[in-house]
Amino acid sequence: MDEMLIALAVTLIFAAIALFIIEEFDILSPTVVTVGIMGFSALLAALSSDVYNFTMTPDAALLLMLPLFTFVCSALYVKSKCNFIKPKALPNFTVKTKYVLIFSGIALVFLCLNLWELYRLSERFGNYDGIFGMIKTVRPYIEKGEAQLSRWSNYRNYFAEGLAYVSAFAFFYKLFFDKVKVKILLLPMMIYMPFLILSTGRMGLLLYVIYLALIGCITYRLKQNDSVESRKVSARWAIYSAVFFFLLFLGFGFFTGKFSLSGAASNPFAVLAHYGGASIPAFSEIMKLPYVYDGNIGSYTLIGVYRILQKFIELPNVAIFLPFVSFQGMDTNIYTAFYRYIIDFGVVGCTAIMVFFGGFYTFFYTLAKSGNLGAFAIIAYSAFSYPIFLFFQDERFFLDLFGTAVIYQLAALFFFYKIILRKG
């Protein structure tokens, strides 16, 4: 095993454990989430370093540690200034089950339309296996940018997502606060799963699991006045959610043909190491290569901003995909979030960005989990805090939240929040 990867993994894991204790067993704290997941990713890379010939240079390790350190310092400083924020009770909610049924029916119609669109698209690329072969057929072309789903398919996804997310909050609220299982609320949550499958990717599945874990844990802890015991319970739930996601991830890999029980590169651990650990040694590898500045400010990070401004002024096209690096039996172009920040804004800029993230997410999390901003803030935080969970893989804050998509998502969440839930 690579010694530098082992040292990095051990350092980050012990730091995460220390932060878990400092944060009074709050596994959802941005510091614990960020450092803990990065440490787990480094551990996967270290354990699979002999299989894929992963290596790590000391310089690259320091470049990873620096933004994490500034993130943690900023977060802890902001948290120290937020001691005055105390848990606040949420208002009573009743669920308008009639609207849940109506919107679920509409979501089913949208699901059929998405299914038909994907099937027709797969036929264009030679699908001869019917419905069960369409994802395998289309996915490689989507990954290469040679095919894409329509914007109407995306709008239908936003509808189903908003309905499922608000229903999940309502379900957990009624379960923990009123001790009632409103089973009809599970219907939109289950209907949303096929939407995720038809998207052909697995990122949506990860975001959904992150959302469910956050919304469930925060709601439960708020009911328990955010006691230390409730934090320990939510820590177990968070771990169960991670295991559940991995099983779903493998199941979807079976469905799309990317995972099998035969072959060293397709066994469960190899798949986990590939998707969960490769980005850190890949960061080290790509930092060895010379970088040619293209003259565009933020061209690897502010892609959503470029696409919006291109509608009004002439700007150069920027691509979201990064160049690939090769290992033994593996190619990847995922280099953690920090690579995009460094090539766009330099090490100083990357550090400043992480200082901002540490303070922003800690402040938002503290207010949301305490109930001081109301129920919708809990939904919004749970839906849009995923970038800190994915620092180990790629940048998602600027790529996802600096575009028009987030406006549609917020609108859908607010619409269903107002329609489905009634205060009092």
Short mmCIF file of C-alpha atoms in Angstrom, two decimals:
data_model
loop_
_atom_site.label_atom_id
_atom_site.label_comp_id
_atom_site.label_asym_id
_atom_site.label_seq_id
_atom_site.Cartn_x
_atom_site.Cartn_y
_atom_site.Cartn_z
CA MET A 1 0.00 0.00 0.00
CA ASP A 2 1.13 3.54 -0.70
CA GLU A 3 2.57 5.04 2.49
CA MET A 4 1.49 8.60 1.73
CA LEU A 5 -2.10 7.52 1.17
CA ILE A 6 -2.05 5.59 4.44
CA ALA A 7 -0.67 8.61 6.32
CA LEU A 8 -3.30 10.90 4.75
CA ALA A 9 -6.13 8.48 5.56
CA VAL A 10 -5.04 7.99 9.18
CA THR A 11 -4.61 11.75 9.70
CA LEU A 12 -8.03 12.60 8.30
CA ILE A 13 -9.87 9.79 10.09
CA PHE A 14 -8.38 10.71 13.47
CA ALA A 15 -9.18 14.38 12.76
CA ALA A 16 -12.79 13.42 11.96
CA ILE A 17 -13.08 11.44 15.21
CA ALA A 18 -11.67 14.37 17.16
CA LEU A 19 -14.12 16.76 15.48
CA PHE A 20 -16.99 14.33 16.18
CA ILE A 21 -16.15 14.57 19.89
CA ILE A 22 -15.56 18.34 19.80
CA GLU A 23 -18.90 18.82 18.03
CA GLU A 24 -20.60 16.80 20.81
CA PHE A 25 -21.29 13.72 18.66
CA ASP A 26 -22.91 15.66 15.83
CA ILE A 27 -22.17 13.50 12.79
CA LEU A 28 -24.13 15.91 10.57
CA SER A 29 -21.86 18.86 11.40
CA PRO A 30 -20.23 20.22 8.23
CA THR A 31 -16.75 19.71 9.71
CA VAL A 32 -17.36 16.05 10.59
CA VAL A 33 -19.03 15.37 7.24
CA THR A 34 -16.30 16.99 5.15
CA VAL A 35 -13.25 15.61 6.96
CA GLY A 36 -14.82 12.23 7.68
CA ILE A 37 -15.85 11.49 4.10
CA MET A 38 -12.51 12.72 2.76
CA GLY A 39 -10.75 10.44 5.25
CA PHE A 40 -12.90 7.47 4.21
CA SER A 41 -12.12 8.19 0.56
CA ALA A 42 -8.39 8.30 1.32
CA LEU A 43 -8.72 5.00 3.20
CA LEU A 44 -10.38 3.35 0.19
CA ALA A 45 -7.60 4.67 -2.03
CA ALA A 46 -4.93 3.31 0.35
CA LEU A 47 -6.55 -0.13 0.61
CA SER A 48 -6.86 -0.42 -3.17
CA SER A 49 -3.52 1.17 -4.02
CA ASP A 50 -1.92 -2.18 -4.89
CA VAL A 51 -4.84 -3.10 -7.18
CA TYR A 52 -4.91 0.14 -9.17
CA ASN A 53 -1.34 1.33 -8.51
CA PHE A 54 -2.57 4.45 -6.66
CA THR A 55 0.11 6.80 -5.33
CA MET A 56 0.17 10.13 -3.52
CA THR A 57 2.87 12.78 -3.40
CA PRO A 58 3.54 14.79 -0.21
CA ASP A 59 2.89 18.05 -2.07
CA ALA A 60 -0.53 16.86 -3.24
CA ALA A 61 -1.38 15.66 0.27
CA LEU A 62 -0.58 19.10 1.68
CA LEU A 63 -2.67 20.75 -1.06
CA LEU A 64 -5.61 18.62 0.08
CA MET A 65 -5.04 19.24 3.77
CA LEU A 66 -4.77 23.03 3.50
CA PRO A 67 -8.33 23.77 2.26
CA LEU A 68 -9.75 21.21 4.69
CA PHE A 69 -7.89 22.88 7.56
CA THR A 70 -9.18 26.35 6.65
CA PHE A 71 -12.71 24.95 6.23
CA VAL A 72 -12.59 23.49 9.73
CA CYS A 73 -11.12 26.63 11.31
CA SER A 74 -13.77 28.82 9.69
CA ALA A 75 -16.55 26.44 10.72
CA LEU A 76 -15.43 26.19 14.33
CA TYR A 77 -15.06 29.95 14.59
CA VAL A 78 -18.59 30.55 13.29
CA LYS A 79 -19.96 27.83 15.56
CA SER A 80 -18.34 29.50 18.58
CA LYS A 81 -20.29 32.67 17.73
CA CYS A 82 -23.61 30.81 17.40
CA ASN A 83 -23.97 29.59 20.98
CA PHE A 84 -26.93 31.94 21.44
CA ILE A 85 -28.99 29.93 18.93
CA LYS A 86 -31.26 27.52 20.78
CA PRO A 87 -33.73 24.92 19.44
CA LYS A 88 -37.10 26.39 18.53
CA ALA A 89 -40.31 24.41 18.19
CA LEU A 90 -41.80 24.03 14.72
CA PRO A 91 -45.44 24.95 14.15
CA ASN A 92 -48.02 22.19 14.00
CA PHE A 93 -48.66 20.82 10.52
CA THR A 94 -51.51 18.86 9.01
CA VAL A 95 -51.09 17.03 5.71
CA LYS A 96 -53.51 17.59 2.83
CA THR A 97 -53.61 13.98 1.67
CA LYS A 98 -55.99 14.81 -1.19
CA TYR A 99 -53.31 16.89 -2.88
CA VAL A 100 -50.68 14.23 -2.21
CA LEU A 101 -52.80 11.75 -4.20
CA ILE A 102 -53.52 14.20 -7.01
CA PHE A 103 -49.89 15.19 -7.45
CA SER A 104 -48.79 11.56 -7.20
CA GLY A 105 -51.10 10.76 -10.10
CA ILE A 106 -49.56 13.57 -12.13
CA ALA A 107 -46.08 12.32 -11.23
CA LEU A 108 -46.99 8.86 -12.54
CA VAL A 109 -48.05 10.40 -15.86
CA PHE A 110 -44.74 12.29 -15.98
CA LEU A 111 -42.92 9.04 -15.22
CA CYS A 112 -44.54 7.37 -18.23
CA LEU A 113 -43.52 10.31 -20.43
CA ASN A 114 -39.90 10.07 -19.21
CA LEU A 115 -39.94 6.33 -19.84
CA TRP A 116 -41.21 6.81 -23.38
CA GLU A 117 -38.68 9.56 -24.11
CA LEU A 118 -35.76 7.44 -22.90
CA TYR A 119 -36.98 4.42 -24.86
CA ARG A 120 -37.28 6.41 -28.08
CA LEU A 121 -33.81 7.86 -27.50
CA SER A 122 -32.37 4.38 -26.97
CA GLU A 123 -33.85 3.22 -30.28
CA ARG A 124 -31.81 5.89 -32.06
CA PHE A 125 -28.64 4.29 -30.67
CA GLY A 126 -29.47 0.70 -31.53
CA ASN A 127 -31.38 -0.67 -28.55
CA TYR A 128 -32.71 -4.15 -29.38
CA ASP A 129 -33.43 -5.35 -25.84
CA GLY A 130 -36.61 -3.35 -25.18
CA ILE A 131 -37.21 -1.43 -21.98
CA PHE A 132 -34.57 -3.34 -20.01
CA GLY A 133 -31.84 -2.45 -22.48
CA MET A 134 -32.51 1.24 -22.92
CA ILE A 135 -30.39 2.54 -20.02
CA LYS A 136 -27.39 0.40 -21.01
CA THR A 137 -27.74 1.67 -24.56
CA VAL A 138 -28.12 5.39 -23.83
CA ARG A 139 -25.84 5.92 -20.84
CA PRO A 140 -22.48 5.70 -22.70
CA TYR A 141 -23.65 8.34 -25.19
CA ILE A 142 -24.84 10.64 -22.40
CA GLU A 143 -21.47 10.28 -20.64
CA LYS A 144 -19.70 11.26 -23.89
CA GLY A 145 -22.04 14.23 -24.41
CA GLU A 146 -23.45 12.76 -27.64
CA ALA A 147 -26.98 12.40 -26.25
CA GLN A 148 -29.09 14.18 -23.66
CA LEU A 149 -32.57 14.09 -22.23
CA SER A 150 -34.91 16.96 -23.08
CA ARG A 151 -35.47 19.96 -20.84
CA TRP A 152 -39.06 18.78 -20.42
CA SER A 153 -37.72 15.58 -18.92
CA ASN A 154 -35.73 17.72 -16.47
CA TYR A 155 -38.83 19.76 -15.60
CA ARG A 156 -40.75 16.56 -14.88
CA ASN A 157 -37.88 15.41 -12.67
CA TYR A 158 -38.04 18.68 -10.70
CA PHE A 159 -41.77 18.13 -10.17
CA ALA A 160 -41.27 14.59 -8.87
CA GLU A 161 -38.27 15.62 -6.78
CA GLY A 162 -40.08 18.52 -5.09
CA LEU A 163 -43.09 16.33 -4.32
CA ALA A 164 -40.93 13.51 -2.91
CA TYR A 165 -38.75 15.84 -0.82
CA VAL A 166 -41.65 17.69 0.80
CA SER A 167 -43.50 14.41 1.36
CA ALA A 168 -40.42 13.01 3.10
CA PHE A 169 -40.30 15.98 5.46
CA ALA A 170 -44.02 15.64 6.16
CA PHE A 171 -43.66 11.90 6.81
CA PHE A 172 -40.81 12.32 9.30
CA TYR A 173 -42.50 15.28 10.97
CA LYS A 174 -45.75 13.36 11.55
CA LEU A 175 -43.78 10.28 12.65
CA PHE A 176 -41.59 12.01 15.24
CA PHE A 177 -43.81 14.87 16.41
CA ASP A 178 -47.28 13.30 16.23
CA LYS A 179 -46.30 9.60 16.44
CA VAL A 180 -48.40 8.93 13.34
CA LYS A 181 -47.37 7.07 10.17
CA VAL A 182 -49.05 8.83 7.25
CA LYS A 183 -48.38 6.03 4.76
CA ILE A 184 -49.78 7.94 1.80
CA LEU A 185 -46.72 10.18 2.03
CA LEU A 186 -44.54 7.21 1.10
CA LEU A 187 -46.19 7.08 -2.34
CA PRO A 188 -44.46 10.16 -3.82
CA MET A 189 -41.18 9.03 -2.25
CA MET A 190 -41.43 5.65 -4.00
CA ILE A 191 -42.59 7.14 -7.30
CA TYR A 192 -39.47 9.32 -7.38
CA MET A 193 -37.16 6.27 -7.40
CA PRO A 194 -37.96 5.28 -11.03
CA PHE A 195 -37.31 8.89 -12.06
CA LEU A 196 -33.80 8.50 -10.65
CA ILE A 197 -33.28 5.24 -12.52
CA LEU A 198 -34.46 6.78 -15.79
CA SER A 199 -31.97 9.61 -15.38
CA THR A 200 -29.40 6.85 -16.22
CA GLY A 201 -26.93 8.18 -13.62
CA ARG A 202 -26.39 7.39 -9.96
CA MET A 203 -25.70 10.89 -8.63
CA GLY A 204 -29.41 11.61 -8.14
CA LEU A 205 -29.71 8.45 -6.06
CA LEU A 206 -26.87 9.62 -3.79
CA LEU A 207 -28.42 13.07 -3.37
CA TYR A 208 -31.77 11.49 -2.49
CA VAL A 209 -30.21 9.29 0.20
CA ILE A 210 -28.30 12.29 1.61
CA TYR A 211 -31.54 14.29 1.72
CA LEU A 212 -33.52 11.51 3.44
CA ALA A 213 -30.77 10.99 6.02
CA LEU A 214 -30.54 14.71 6.79
CA ILE A 215 -34.27 15.43 6.88
CA GLY A 216 -34.94 12.38 9.07
CA CYS A 217 -32.09 13.03 11.51
CA ILE A 218 -32.69 16.78 11.84
CA THR A 219 -36.43 16.33 12.39
CA TYR A 220 -35.87 13.62 15.00
CA ARG A 221 -33.24 15.64 16.85
CA LEU A 222 -35.40 18.74 16.86
CA LYS A 223 -38.19 16.78 18.50
CA GLN A 224 -35.67 15.57 21.11
CA ASN A 225 -34.40 19.12 21.73
CA ASP A 226 -31.14 18.15 19.98
CA SER A 227 -29.93 16.16 22.99
CA VAL A 228 -26.61 14.31 22.96
CA GLU A 229 -28.47 11.00 23.00
CA SER A 230 -30.49 11.98 19.93
CA ARG A 231 -27.26 12.91 18.17
CA LYS A 232 -25.85 9.46 18.86
CA VAL A 233 -29.02 7.88 17.45
CA SER A 234 -28.82 10.05 14.34
CA ALA A 235 -25.15 9.04 13.92
CA ARG A 236 -26.22 5.40 13.67
CA TRP A 237 -28.93 6.33 11.18
CA ALA A 238 -26.39 8.20 9.06
CA ILE A 239 -24.15 5.13 8.93
CA TYR A 240 -27.10 2.91 8.02
CA SER A 241 -27.97 5.34 5.22
CA ALA A 242 -24.44 5.10 3.83
CA VAL A 243 -24.63 1.29 3.76
CA PHE A 244 -28.11 1.43 2.22
CA PHE A 245 -26.86 3.74 -0.53
CA PHE A 246 -23.97 1.42 -1.36
CA LEU A 247 -26.37 -1.51 -1.74
CA LEU A 248 -28.62 0.58 -4.00
CA PHE A 249 -25.56 1.75 -5.91
CA LEU A 250 -24.52 -1.83 -6.59
CA GLY A 251 -28.08 -2.81 -7.47
CA PHE A 252 -28.32 -0.04 -10.02
CA GLY A 253 -24.91 -1.10 -11.33
CA PHE A 254 -26.33 -4.56 -11.95
CA PHE A 255 -29.25 -3.01 -13.82
CA THR A 256 -27.04 -0.89 -16.07
CA GLY A 257 -24.42 -3.58 -16.64
CA LYS A 258 -21.59 -1.75 -14.84
CA PHE A 259 -21.30 -4.28 -12.04
CA SER A 260 -21.07 -8.05 -11.96
CA LEU A 261 -19.92 -10.76 -9.58
CA SER A 262 -17.15 -11.87 -11.93
CA GLY A 263 -13.91 -10.02 -12.63
CA ALA A 264 -11.55 -8.31 -10.21
CA ALA A 265 -12.53 -4.84 -11.39
CA SER A 266 -16.24 -5.51 -10.92
CA ASN A 267 -16.44 -6.92 -7.40
CA PRO A 268 -18.13 -4.75 -4.74
CA PHE A 269 -14.93 -3.50 -3.09
CA ALA A 270 -13.34 -2.61 -6.45
CA VAL A 271 -16.45 -0.66 -7.42
CA LEU A 272 -16.46 1.17 -4.07
CA ALA A 273 -12.74 1.93 -4.38
CA HIS A 274 -13.16 3.18 -7.94
CA TYR A 275 -16.01 5.58 -7.25
CA GLY A 276 -15.14 6.44 -3.66
CA GLY A 277 -11.35 6.49 -3.57
CA ALA A 278 -9.89 7.22 -6.99
CA SER A 279 -10.34 11.00 -6.88
CA ILE A 280 -7.61 11.56 -4.26
CA PRO A 281 -4.75 9.76 -6.05
CA ALA A 282 -6.10 11.21 -9.31
CA PHE A 283 -5.69 14.69 -7.78
CA SER A 284 -2.08 13.85 -7.04
CA GLU A 285 -1.56 12.54 -10.57
CA ILE A 286 -3.05 15.49 -12.43
CA MET A 287 -1.20 18.02 -10.28
CA LYS A 288 2.02 16.63 -11.78
CA LEU A 289 0.91 17.74 -15.26
CA PRO A 290 1.53 21.26 -16.60
CA TYR A 291 -1.53 23.48 -16.72
CA VAL A 292 -2.18 25.73 -19.70
CA TYR A 293 -4.32 28.76 -18.78
CA ASP A 294 -7.13 29.27 -21.31
CA GLY A 295 -7.65 32.96 -20.47
CA ASN A 296 -11.18 32.48 -19.11
CA ILE A 297 -11.94 33.35 -15.49
CA GLY A 298 -13.51 30.44 -13.62
CA SER A 299 -13.90 28.32 -16.75
CA TYR A 300 -13.80 25.03 -14.77
CA THR A 301 -15.97 26.21 -11.89
CA LEU A 302 -18.44 28.92 -13.00
CA ILE A 303 -19.86 26.90 -15.90
CA GLY A 304 -23.47 27.68 -14.97
CA VAL A 305 -22.69 31.41 -14.95
CA TYR A 306 -21.10 31.16 -18.39
CA ARG A 307 -24.14 29.39 -19.81
CA ILE A 308 -26.52 32.00 -18.44
CA LEU A 309 -24.43 34.94 -19.70
CA GLN A 310 -24.03 33.33 -23.13
CA LYS A 311 -27.72 33.98 -23.69
CA PHE A 312 -27.06 37.71 -23.56
CA ILE A 313 -23.44 38.28 -24.58
CA GLU A 314 -20.85 36.42 -26.62
CA LEU A 315 -18.60 34.29 -24.44
CA PRO A 316 -16.37 31.29 -25.19
CA ASN A 317 -17.78 27.82 -24.64
CA VAL A 318 -16.56 26.08 -21.49
CA ALA A 319 -16.69 22.34 -20.90
CA ILE A 320 -17.65 20.67 -17.64
CA PHE A 321 -15.51 17.59 -18.28
CA LEU A 322 -11.87 17.51 -17.22
CA PRO A 323 -9.06 15.54 -18.92
CA PHE A 324 -8.53 11.91 -17.91
CA VAL A 325 -5.63 10.32 -16.06
CA SER A 326 -4.91 6.59 -16.18
CA PHE A 327 -4.11 4.05 -13.52
CA GLN A 328 -3.70 0.32 -13.71
CA GLY A 329 -7.03 -0.82 -15.18
CA MET A 330 -8.83 2.48 -14.55
CA ASP A 331 -9.31 5.89 -16.15
CA THR A 332 -10.86 8.82 -14.28
CA ASN A 333 -11.39 12.56 -14.63
CA ILE A 334 -12.62 13.19 -11.08
CA TYR A 335 -10.09 15.05 -8.90
CA THR A 336 -11.93 16.27 -5.78
CA ALA A 337 -13.50 19.73 -5.63
CA PHE A 338 -10.18 21.33 -4.82
CA TYR A 339 -8.65 20.78 -8.25
CA ARG A 340 -11.24 22.98 -9.96
CA TYR A 341 -10.76 25.69 -7.33
CA ILE A 342 -6.97 25.59 -7.66
CA ILE A 343 -6.81 25.73 -11.48
CA ASP A 344 -9.41 28.51 -11.60
CA PHE A 345 -8.41 30.64 -8.60
CA GLY A 346 -5.06 29.33 -7.37
CA VAL A 347 -4.19 27.93 -3.96
CA VAL A 348 -5.02 31.24 -2.23
CA GLY A 349 -8.38 31.40 -3.99
CA CYS A 350 -9.13 27.78 -3.11
CA THR A 351 -8.35 28.52 0.53
CA ALA A 352 -10.60 31.60 0.53
CA ILE A 353 -13.46 29.61 -1.01
CA MET A 354 -13.17 26.94 1.68
CA VAL A 355 -13.15 29.60 4.40
CA PHE A 356 -16.43 30.88 2.99
CA PHE A 357 -17.93 27.39 2.76
CA GLY A 358 -16.93 26.55 6.32
CA GLY A 359 -18.63 29.63 7.72
CA PHE A 360 -21.65 29.59 5.41
CA TYR A 361 -22.63 25.95 5.79
CA THR A 362 -22.02 25.96 9.54
CA PHE A 363 -24.20 29.03 10.04
CA PHE A 364 -26.94 27.69 7.74
CA TYR A 365 -26.83 24.28 9.42
CA THR A 366 -26.97 25.74 12.93
CA LEU A 367 -30.00 27.86 12.11
CA ALA A 368 -31.78 25.12 10.14
CA LYS A 369 -31.33 22.29 12.65
CA SER A 370 -32.47 24.53 15.50
CA GLY A 371 -35.76 25.32 13.78
CA ASN A 372 -35.15 29.08 13.98
CA LEU A 373 -35.67 29.56 10.24
CA GLY A 374 -38.78 27.39 10.09
CA ALA A 375 -39.57 24.08 8.45
CA PHE A 376 -38.80 25.15 4.89
CA ALA A 377 -35.22 26.01 5.86
CA ILE A 378 -34.76 22.43 7.11
CA ILE A 379 -35.99 21.16 3.73
CA ALA A 380 -33.76 23.61 1.84
CA TYR A 381 -30.64 22.79 3.86
CA SER A 382 -31.20 19.05 3.49
CA ALA A 383 -31.72 19.47 -0.26
CA PHE A 384 -28.77 21.77 -1.02
CA SER A 385 -26.03 20.89 1.47
CA TYR A 386 -24.83 17.95 -0.60
CA PRO A 387 -21.77 19.82 -2.02
CA ILE A 388 -19.95 19.39 1.31
CA PHE A 389 -20.64 15.64 1.16
CA LEU A 390 -19.05 15.51 -2.29
CA PHE A 391 -15.87 17.54 -1.80
CA PHE A 392 -14.02 14.22 -1.95
CA GLN A 393 -15.27 13.64 -5.49
CA ASP A 394 -15.93 16.84 -7.43
CA GLU A 395 -17.11 20.44 -7.14
CA ARG A 396 -20.91 20.69 -6.91
CA PHE A 397 -21.63 24.08 -5.31
CA PHE A 398 -20.81 26.31 -8.28
CA LEU A 399 -21.60 23.67 -10.91
CA ASP A 400 -25.09 22.90 -9.57
CA LEU A 401 -26.19 25.89 -7.50
CA PHE A 402 -25.03 28.69 -9.83
CA GLY A 403 -27.51 28.02 -12.62
CA THR A 404 -31.19 28.05 -13.48
CA ALA A 405 -31.79 24.48 -12.27
CA VAL A 406 -31.66 25.48 -8.61
CA ILE A 407 -34.38 28.08 -9.24
CA TYR A 408 -36.71 25.39 -10.58
CA GLN A 409 -35.87 23.09 -7.69
CA LEU A 410 -36.53 25.76 -5.07
CA ALA A 411 -39.77 26.74 -6.77
CA ALA A 412 -40.97 23.12 -6.79
CA LEU A 413 -40.06 22.65 -3.12
CA PHE A 414 -41.80 25.84 -2.05
CA PHE A 415 -44.89 25.08 -4.16
CA PHE A 416 -45.43 21.63 -2.64
CA TYR A 417 -44.53 22.89 0.84
CA LYS A 418 -47.32 25.47 0.63
CA ILE A 419 -49.86 23.16 -0.98
CA ILE A 420 -49.34 19.89 0.91
CA LEU A 421 -48.71 21.23 4.42
CA ARG A 422 -51.06 23.42 6.43
CA LYS A 423 -50.01 25.10 9.64
CA GLY A 424 -52.24 24.63 12.65
#
